[in-house]
């Protein structure tokens, strides 16, 4: 085989030699010979044609037909060209490598003193070696990346020699191709080029579209995962899930979310690196960078690394200002230190120094807030504005550095304090629109600083509290700044903090981090509330847990808490006890959330249209209990909310005010009083407290409520609104159930009397002289001469202004002025009538003339009698001597019993002394009240007289006018007023007031007062029953005892049959007229019971009060009994059925005392 191959090669070589030899021959002979040789070789199969193509010359191949002419020439040209260009490329690459080497060497050896020579050298190398400018530009960028910041200025002139348009493309290629962390040097280079305006943001971001799109998708995906986790956290399992299981479930969810976050926000993202690089050197550029990236829907500042960089940058910027204003320092120290995460609010007035060696915060000297006054306002405003744009970008990821939050809070605290020192109104600055005030105006720099601090609180600090772990330190630091603002400003901050919704409802309107934090807080709060119990030993544990949750999201905690209270009123007391662990900021937020829950768009009346909704009743009760337990909490917001509701005619909101006055102000009033309690109303306040089972008022709560209410901006408008609600609820309210209107009317009167009682008691001089807020009118009068001003007299408008200006009805206006009028009478007795109450003296001409000019409809009533009647109270006409004596005797006995135990228990040694002092005080009150009563009667005889009647008709008209304008309006105001009216007119009868006819008075009462039972509310019916019982009790005693009639009735001038006549009504005549009065009352009650669906409730209330004095005759008893049985058997109105059963039982006990028809 080898021999054959060798022969092929020898033959082909011979043919090639012959070809060269035969080149001199003619063409045809040469080709003929070659063809013969080739044909012979093919025939003998000695060689193949490819062997000829490999060795023979091209001309011979073409001539012999072994290769086509076209293909051969083309291939040969390609081979020759490739050979030539390969050589040239080698030469060029060798030359370019040399040029690039020289260029690189040139970049590293640039002189700082000869920038022009550097440019010439670069141009020479690039031009001499014919280098690609873009490649040289790429090398220049690489060299800039490798040098420090100082090298940028040396190489900056070289960039001017290149076209700037390729730079964004080159930088985009560099930034896109990093799989791991983007080098910080490259990011700083990009920031430098952007800062020097070499390239633009839009040009650079066009080459990072893929990164931006990917980051936006990842952020949306991560937000969706966080929201789904928040939804899962919002689910409360009411099973046996323990706290450990709850924490374990949270830790697993947080771990999954954290791993997803690390995968989403990778450190290789160049946008994050560019933001960090800009913050380190070009902080103005960072703001522009964030603006441009946010315009593309991406927020790199919300990542953890960027957030840390922003916080570090802010800390550096604010450190000097904080050290100057708030005594912060960055000096290293080896003193005693406390941890960075410690409760910084525990040292509210101390200096903190950050130790760089130990990484802790140490306590140094006290805070010097006044140092702000030594600092230029322009510097303060500029320094705050420098970091505002960056902190506002954090938004929801926000500040997680407790030390930075503390610094910012103290800076804001110092600015607000300086504003207070210079008497600036922070609220007006914010509201007038000065938030965007320029800091270049020297006169407005402090205003701009205040506005910036306000925005810090609204945009940064308060939202930051929602995402940091529960820590009372930053909470207290923020509160020290907030408490210097007015409540209206704080309320606007809380409203911005709350947003449009909370928890899951806030998805889409808040950042997902805030939504997740709120859902976690809401879930933990609901889990804690499952353990609420009435036992006090659990309240502390629940209170600590609730306080811990409220550190971060108090709005969420209290929204959940109030929603639970709306459903379960038995949670009010234990939850209020648990609130004692809350921070002041949390309680202030509760004062903001409570009015919002009260003003929510819900029906405050139940579906039956008769009763007030339970949720509203529970919230009103909670408001009273809470503000009594926490009186230091802001109350102005709730009062403003109530006043707005009253202006809108929402009388139902008076239920809240009723609870506040009763529980916080100590002005409780019982609606259904026994006979003993009624008599106690005529005694001193001490006797009232001893006989009426009222809760002892809290002095702190009373003083707090006084500070809020007792000023001209609140007290007079509130007094006017409450006084006008009686007519508003009756005539202006939309038509509803009569029972509901009745409840509103009664509640309006009750709240009005509570308000008058509170204002008169807390604003009198006796309040400022005594240790308790309760006082008697006599105690006030004893101190009136001491020179102290009666603030209530200065607060209450004049009579003309009350009636004409404010539109208050005279009975209501007299009730408001009665404490002053009674005090004026007592001051007159002591000859110490002060200038502050002389205008309210009922026996003076000033009030007489003012009343005559303002009340023209009282022309038929003697004005002196009218003034004296409305100025007196129950204490002025009746002394419950038996109640005083019995109570003193009881206290003496208890004192003797307790003295025996003084040796057994040391704590009880004070009880006998206190009981003895109380008994002595009651004896003094009894003596003072009896002396006061004698003075009132003497003034009544001397200065009050009725006009001389010209005839029987005039006599009757005068008495009827007295009943119309005096007795009828007042007896329905309250139980005390009803008892006063009955006692007053009976006292007039016993005193034999000239020209006063008792017979005409009793006749008018029966004819004009008893029909009122058909047109009164339930409370008014109770008062009417008390009045009629007191009146008919006297009439009954005269009817049943002729001797008593002769001594108490017939012998008096009031029982004269005609004016000026000495003829008196006989006993027989009295029995006849008494029977007529009795029958007239029976006909009225009979009509009301027949129409029990409309008048049955008030009629039964009056009848229950009249048990024992009415009915007195058997036939009236039978008439009423038949109708009561009818009401008892009906099933439509269950409440009337119960009342009828009760009255039937009471009436059955009095059946044996009835007068038979024969008598």
Coordinates of C-alpha atoms in Angstrom, one line a residue, residues 187-627:
X187 CA -21.3 53.9 41.7
X188 CA -19.4 56.9 43.0
X189 CA -18.0 57.5 39.5
X190 CA -21.5 57.6 38.1
X191 CA -22.6 60.0 40.9
X192 CA -19.6 62.2 40.1
X193 CA -20.5 62.3 36.4
X194 CA -24.1 63.1 37.2
X195 CA -23.1 65.7 39.7
X196 CA -20.7 67.4 37.3
X197 CA -23.5 67.4 34.7
X198 CA -21.3 65.4 32.3
X199 CA -24.3 63.0 31.7
X200 CA -27.9 63.3 32.5
X201 CA -30.3 61.2 34.5
X202 CA -32.6 60.4 31.7
X203 CA -29.8 59.4 29.4
X204 CA -28.3 57.0 32.0
X205 CA -31.6 55.5 33.0
X206 CA -32.5 54.6 29.4
X207 CA -29.7 52.0 29.5
X208 CA -31.0 50.6 32.8
X209 CA -34.6 50.1 31.8
X210 CA -34.3 46.3 32.2
X211 CA -33.0 46.7 35.7
X212 CA -35.7 49.3 36.6
X213 CA -38.4 47.0 35.2
X214 CA -37.1 44.0 37.0
X215 CA -36.8 46.0 40.3
X216 CA -40.3 47.4 39.9
X217 CA -41.8 43.9 39.4
X218 CA -39.9 42.6 42.3
X219 CA -41.1 45.4 44.6
X220 CA -44.7 44.8 43.5
X221 CA -44.3 41.1 44.1
X222 CA -42.7 41.6 47.5
X223 CA -45.5 44.1 48.5
X224 CA -48.1 41.5 47.5
X225 CA -46.4 38.9 49.6
X226 CA -46.2 41.3 52.5
X227 CA -49.9 42.1 52.2
X228 CA -50.8 38.4 52.1
X229 CA -48.8 37.9 55.2
X230 CA -50.6 40.9 56.7
X231 CA -53.9 39.3 55.9
X232 CA -52.8 36.1 57.5
X233 CA -51.7 38.1 60.6
X234 CA -55.1 39.8 60.8
X235 CA -56.9 36.5 61.5
X236 CA -57.7 35.9 65.1
X237 CA -58.1 32.3 66.2
X238 CA -60.5 32.0 69.1
X239 CA -59.3 28.6 69.9
X240 CA -56.7 27.4 72.4
X241 CA -53.8 29.1 70.7
X242 CA -51.3 30.1 73.3
X243 CA -49.0 33.1 73.2
X244 CA -46.0 30.8 72.4
X245 CA -47.9 29.4 69.4
X246 CA -48.7 32.9 68.3
X247 CA -45.1 34.0 68.5
X248 CA -43.9 30.9 66.7
X249 CA -46.4 31.5 63.8
X250 CA -45.1 35.1 63.6
X251 CA -41.5 34.1 63.6
X252 CA -42.0 31.6 60.7
X253 CA -43.9 34.2 58.7
X254 CA -41.3 36.8 59.3
X255 CA -38.5 34.3 58.3
X256 CA -40.2 33.5 55.0
X257 CA -40.8 37.2 54.3
X258 CA -37.2 38.1 55.2
X259 CA -35.8 35.5 52.9
X260 CA -38.1 36.7 50.1
X261 CA -37.0 40.3 50.8
X262 CA -33.3 39.3 50.5
X263 CA -33.9 37.6 47.2
X264 CA -36.0 40.6 46.0
X265 CA -33.7 43.5 46.9
X266 CA -30.3 42.1 45.9
X267 CA -27.1 43.9 46.7
X268 CA -26.1 43.7 43.1
X269 CA -28.8 46.2 42.1
X270 CA -26.9 49.2 40.7
X271 CA -29.6 51.6 41.6
X272 CA -29.1 50.9 45.3
X273 CA -25.4 51.3 45.0
X274 CA -25.8 54.6 43.1
X275 CA -28.1 56.0 45.8
X276 CA -25.6 54.9 48.6
X277 CA -22.7 56.4 46.6
X278 CA -24.5 59.7 46.1
X279 CA -25.3 59.9 49.8
X280 CA -21.7 59.5 50.7
X281 CA -20.4 62.4 48.6
X282 CA -23.1 64.3 46.7
X283 CA -26.1 64.6 49.0
X284 CA -27.9 67.1 46.7
X285 CA -27.6 64.6 43.9
X286 CA -29.3 62.0 46.0
X287 CA -32.5 63.9 46.1
X288 CA -32.5 64.3 42.3
X289 CA -31.7 60.7 41.9
X290 CA -34.6 59.6 44.1
X291 CA -37.0 61.9 42.2
X292 CA -36.0 60.5 38.8
X293 CA -36.2 56.8 40.0
X294 CA -39.5 57.4 41.6
X295 CA -40.8 58.8 38.3
X296 CA -40.1 55.4 36.8
X297 CA -42.1 53.7 39.6
X298 CA -39.0 52.5 41.5
X299 CA -38.1 53.4 45.1
X300 CA -34.5 52.2 45.8
X301 CA -34.6 54.2 49.1
X302 CA -37.1 51.7 50.5
X303 CA -34.5 48.9 50.6
X304 CA -32.8 48.0 53.8
X305 CA -29.3 49.0 52.6
X306 CA -30.5 52.4 51.2
X307 CA -32.5 53.0 54.4
X308 CA -29.4 52.5 56.5
X309 CA -27.4 54.8 54.3
X310 CA -30.1 57.5 54.5
X311 CA -30.2 57.1 58.3
X312 CA -26.4 57.3 58.5
X313 CA -26.4 60.4 56.2
X314 CA -29.1 62.0 58.3
X315 CA -27.3 61.2 61.5
X316 CA -24.2 63.0 60.2
X317 CA -26.1 66.0 59.1
X318 CA -28.2 66.3 62.2
X319 CA -25.4 65.5 64.7
X320 CA -24.0 69.0 65.0
X321 CA -27.4 70.6 65.3
X322 CA -28.5 68.0 67.9
X323 CA -25.3 68.5 69.8
X324 CA -25.8 72.2 69.8
X325 CA -29.5 72.2 70.6
X326 CA -30.1 69.1 72.6
X327 CA -26.7 68.5 74.2
X328 CA -25.8 65.5 72.0
X329 CA -22.2 64.8 71.5
X330 CA -20.2 62.3 69.5
X331 CA -17.2 62.4 71.8
X332 CA -15.7 59.1 72.8
X333 CA -16.1 58.3 76.5
X334 CA -15.3 55.4 78.8
X335 CA -17.8 56.5 81.4
X336 CA -20.8 54.5 82.6
X337 CA -22.9 53.8 79.6
X338 CA -26.4 52.5 78.8
X339 CA -27.4 50.4 75.8
X340 CA -28.4 52.1 72.6
X341 CA -31.9 50.5 72.6
X342 CA -32.5 51.6 76.2
X343 CA -35.5 53.7 77.1
X344 CA -34.1 57.1 76.3
X345 CA -37.2 58.8 77.6
X346 CA -36.2 57.8 81.1
X347 CA -33.8 60.8 81.0
X348 CA -36.0 63.5 79.6
X349 CA -33.8 66.4 80.8
X350 CA -30.3 64.9 80.4
X351 CA -27.6 65.0 77.8
X352 CA -26.6 61.8 75.9
X353 CA -23.1 61.3 74.5
X354 CA -22.5 58.6 71.9
X355 CA -19.3 56.7 72.5
X356 CA -17.6 55.6 69.3
X357 CA -15.4 53.1 71.2
X358 CA -18.1 51.2 73.1
X359 CA -21.0 51.9 70.8
X360 CA -23.3 53.0 73.6
X361 CA -25.0 56.1 74.9
X362 CA -23.8 57.6 78.1
X363 CA -25.6 60.1 80.4
X364 CA -24.0 63.5 80.9
X365 CA -25.2 66.9 82.0
X366 CA -28.6 68.4 81.8
X367 CA -30.3 69.6 78.6
X368 CA -29.9 73.3 77.7
X369 CA -32.9 74.0 75.4
X370 CA -32.3 77.8 75.5
X371 CA -29.1 77.2 73.5
X372 CA -31.4 77.5 70.5
X373 CA -31.7 81.2 71.2
X374 CA -27.9 81.4 70.8
X375 CA -28.0 79.6 67.5
X376 CA -28.7 81.5 64.3
X377 CA -32.3 80.8 63.2
X378 CA -31.0 80.8 59.6
X379 CA -28.6 78.0 60.4
X380 CA -31.3 76.0 62.1
X381 CA -33.8 76.3 59.3
X382 CA -31.2 75.4 56.7
X383 CA -29.9 72.4 58.6
X384 CA -33.4 71.1 59.1
X385 CA -34.3 71.7 55.4
X386 CA -31.1 69.8 54.3
X387 CA -32.3 66.5 55.7
X388 CA -36.1 66.9 55.2
X389 CA -36.2 65.8 51.6
X390 CA -34.3 62.6 52.4
X391 CA -36.2 61.6 55.5
X392 CA -39.5 62.2 53.7
X393 CA -38.4 59.7 51.1
X394 CA -38.1 57.0 53.8
X395 CA -41.9 57.2 54.4
X396 CA -42.9 53.7 55.5
X397 CA -39.6 51.8 55.8
X398 CA -38.6 54.9 57.8
X399 CA -36.2 55.3 60.6
X400 CA -35.4 52.2 62.5
X401 CA -32.5 53.8 64.4
X402 CA -33.7 54.7 67.9
X403 CA -30.8 57.0 68.5
X404 CA -31.5 59.0 65.3
X405 CA -35.2 59.2 66.3
X406 CA -34.2 60.5 69.7
X407 CA -31.9 63.2 68.1
X408 CA -34.6 64.4 65.8
X409 CA -37.3 64.4 68.5
X410 CA -35.1 66.5 70.7
X411 CA -34.2 68.9 67.9
X412 CA -37.9 69.4 67.3
X413 CA -38.5 69.8 71.0
X414 CA -35.9 72.5 71.2
X415 CA -37.4 74.4 68.2
X416 CA -40.9 74.3 69.6
X417 CA -39.6 75.4 73.0
X418 CA -37.8 78.3 71.4
X419 CA -41.0 79.2 69.6
X420 CA -42.8 79.3 72.9
X421 CA -40.1 81.4 74.5
X422 CA -40.5 83.9 71.7
X423 CA -44.3 83.6 71.9
X424 CA -44.8 82.1 68.4
X425 CA -48.0 80.2 67.7
X426 CA -46.9 77.0 66.0
X427 CA -50.5 76.2 64.9
X428 CA -51.0 79.5 63.2
X429 CA -47.7 79.2 61.4
X430 CA -48.7 75.8 60.1
X431 CA -52.3 76.7 59.2
X432 CA -51.5 80.1 57.5
X433 CA -49.6 78.2 54.8
X434 CA -46.0 78.9 55.9
X435 CA -45.0 75.3 55.6
X436 CA -43.2 76.1 52.3
X437 CA -41.6 79.4 53.5
X438 CA -38.2 80.1 52.2
X439 CA -35.3 79.9 54.7
X440 CA -33.5 82.8 53.0
X441 CA -35.8 85.3 54.6
X442 CA -34.1 86.1 57.9
X443 CA -37.3 87.2 59.6
X444 CA -39.0 84.0 58.7
X445 CA -36.3 81.4 59.5
X446 CA -37.8 80.4 62.8
X447 CA -41.2 80.0 61.1
X448 CA -39.7 77.8 58.5
X449 CA -37.9 75.7 61.1
X450 CA -41.3 75.2 62.9
X451 CA -43.0 74.2 59.7
X452 CA -40.2 71.8 58.9
X453 CA -40.4 70.2 62.3
X454 CA -44.1 69.9 61.9
X455 CA -43.5 68.0 58.6
X456 CA -40.9 65.9 60.3
X457 CA -43.5 64.8 62.8
X458 CA -46.2 64.2 60.2
X459 CA -44.1 62.4 57.6
X460 CA -41.3 60.7 59.4
X461 CA -41.4 60.4 63.2
X462 CA -45.0 59.3 63.8
X463 CA -45.1 56.7 60.9
X464 CA -41.7 55.5 62.2
X465 CA -43.2 54.6 65.5
X466 CA -45.5 52.1 63.6
X467 CA -42.7 50.0 62.3
X468 CA -40.1 49.9 65.0
X469 CA -40.3 47.3 67.8
X470 CA -42.3 48.5 70.9
X471 CA -40.0 50.8 72.8
X472 CA -41.3 53.5 75.2
X473 CA -38.1 55.6 74.8
X474 CA -38.7 57.0 71.3
X475 CA -42.4 57.2 72.2
X476 CA -41.7 59.5 75.1
X477 CA -39.2 61.6 73.1
X478 CA -41.8 62.2 70.4
X479 CA -44.4 63.1 73.1
X480 CA -42.1 65.7 74.6
X481 CA -42.3 67.5 71.2
X482 CA -46.0 66.9 70.6
X483 CA -47.2 68.1 74.0
X484 CA -45.9 71.6 73.2
X485 CA -48.3 71.9 70.4
X486 CA -52.0 72.8 70.8
X487 CA -54.5 70.0 70.7
X488 CA -55.8 71.0 67.3
X489 CA -52.3 70.7 65.8
X490 CA -51.8 67.3 67.5
X491 CA -55.2 66.2 66.2
X492 CA -54.2 67.0 62.6
X493 CA -51.0 65.0 63.1
X494 CA -52.9 62.0 64.4
X495 CA -55.3 62.3 61.5
X496 CA -52.4 62.2 59.1
X497 CA -50.9 59.2 61.0
X498 CA -54.2 57.3 60.8
X499 CA -54.7 57.9 57.1
X500 CA -57.9 57.0 55.3
X501 CA -58.1 53.6 56.9
X502 CA -56.2 51.2 59.1
X503 CA -55.3 47.5 59.0
X504 CA -56.6 45.6 56.0
X505 CA -58.8 48.5 54.9
X506 CA -55.6 50.5 54.3
X507 CA -54.3 48.2 51.5
X508 CA -53.6 50.5 48.6
X509 CA -53.6 53.7 50.5
X510 CA -50.6 52.9 52.8
X511 CA -47.2 51.3 52.4
X512 CA -47.3 47.6 52.9
X513 CA -44.9 47.8 55.8
X514 CA -47.4 50.0 57.7
X515 CA -50.2 47.7 56.7
X516 CA -48.3 44.7 58.0
X517 CA -47.4 46.4 61.3
X518 CA -51.0 47.5 61.8
X519 CA -52.4 44.0 61.1
X520 CA -49.9 42.5 63.6
X521 CA -50.8 45.1 66.2
X522 CA -54.6 44.5 65.7
X523 CA -54.2 40.8 65.9
X524 CA -52.2 41.0 69.1
X525 CA -54.7 43.4 70.6
X526 CA -57.6 41.2 69.9
X527 CA -55.7 38.2 71.3
X528 CA -55.0 40.2 74.5
X529 CA -58.7 41.3 74.9
X530 CA -59.7 37.7 74.9
X531 CA -58.1 37.5 78.4
X532 CA -59.9 40.5 79.9
X533 CA -61.7 39.7 83.1
X534 CA -63.2 41.7 85.9
X535 CA -60.6 40.5 88.4
X536 CA -58.0 43.1 89.3
X537 CA -55.2 40.7 89.4
X538 CA -55.6 40.2 85.6
X539 CA -55.9 44.0 84.8
X540 CA -52.2 44.7 85.4
X541 CA -51.1 41.9 83.1
X542 CA -53.5 42.9 80.4
X543 CA -52.6 46.6 80.9
X544 CA -48.9 45.9 80.3
X545 CA -49.6 43.9 77.2
X546 CA -51.9 46.6 75.8
X547 CA -49.4 49.3 76.6
X548 CA -46.7 47.4 74.8
X549 CA -48.8 47.1 71.7
X550 CA -49.8 50.7 71.9
X551 CA -46.2 51.9 71.8
X552 CA -46.1 51.4 68.1
X553 CA -49.7 51.7 66.8
X554 CA -51.9 53.3 69.4
X555 CA -54.6 54.2 66.9
X556 CA -55.1 50.5 65.9
X557 CA -55.1 49.4 69.5
X558 CA -57.8 51.9 70.6
X559 CA -59.9 51.3 67.5
X560 CA -60.0 47.6 68.4
X561 CA -60.5 48.4 72.1
X562 CA -63.4 50.8 71.5
X563 CA -65.1 48.4 69.0
X564 CA -65.0 45.7 71.8
X565 CA -66.5 48.2 74.3
X566 CA -69.3 49.0 71.9
X567 CA -70.4 45.4 72.1
X568 CA -69.7 44.6 75.7
X569 CA -70.2 47.1 78.5
X570 CA -68.8 44.8 81.1
X571 CA -65.3 45.4 79.7
X572 CA -65.4 49.1 80.5
X573 CA -64.1 49.0 84.1
X574 CA -61.3 46.4 83.6
X575 CA -60.1 48.0 80.5
X576 CA -60.0 51.5 82.1
X577 CA -58.0 50.0 84.9
X578 CA -55.6 48.5 82.4
X579 CA -55.1 51.9 80.7
X580 CA -53.0 53.1 83.6
X581 CA -49.9 51.6 82.0
X582 CA -50.3 53.6 78.8
X583 CA -47.9 56.4 77.8
X584 CA -49.1 60.0 77.6
X585 CA -48.9 59.8 73.8
X586 CA -51.2 56.7 73.8
X587 CA -53.7 58.4 76.0
X588 CA -53.6 61.5 73.9
X589 CA -54.3 59.3 70.8
X590 CA -57.2 57.8 72.6
X591 CA -58.6 61.3 73.2
X592 CA -58.4 61.6 69.4
X593 CA -59.9 58.3 68.5
X594 CA -62.9 58.5 70.9
X595 CA -64.6 61.5 69.2
X596 CA -64.0 59.8 65.9
X597 CA -65.9 56.7 67.1
X598 CA -68.7 58.9 68.4
X599 CA -69.0 60.8 65.2
X600 CA -69.0 57.8 62.9
X601 CA -71.9 57.7 60.5
X602 CA -74.1 55.2 62.4
X603 CA -77.6 55.4 63.8
X604 CA -77.5 56.4 67.5
X605 CA -81.1 55.1 67.9
X606 CA -82.1 51.5 67.9
X607 CA -84.3 50.1 65.1
X608 CA -87.4 50.3 67.3
X609 CA -87.0 54.1 67.4
X610 CA -87.5 54.2 71.1
X611 CA -84.2 53.6 72.8
X612 CA -80.7 54.9 72.3
X613 CA -78.3 52.5 70.5
X614 CA -76.3 50.3 72.9
X615 CA -73.0 51.1 71.2
X616 CA -73.5 54.8 71.9
X617 CA -74.5 54.2 75.5
X618 CA -71.4 52.1 76.1
X619 CA -69.1 54.7 74.5
X620 CA -70.6 57.4 76.6
X621 CA -70.2 55.4 79.8
X622 CA -66.6 54.6 78.8
X623 CA -65.9 58.3 78.3
X624 CA -67.1 59.1 81.8
X625 CA -65.2 56.3 83.5
X626 CA -62.0 56.8 81.5
X627 CA -61.8 60.6 82.1

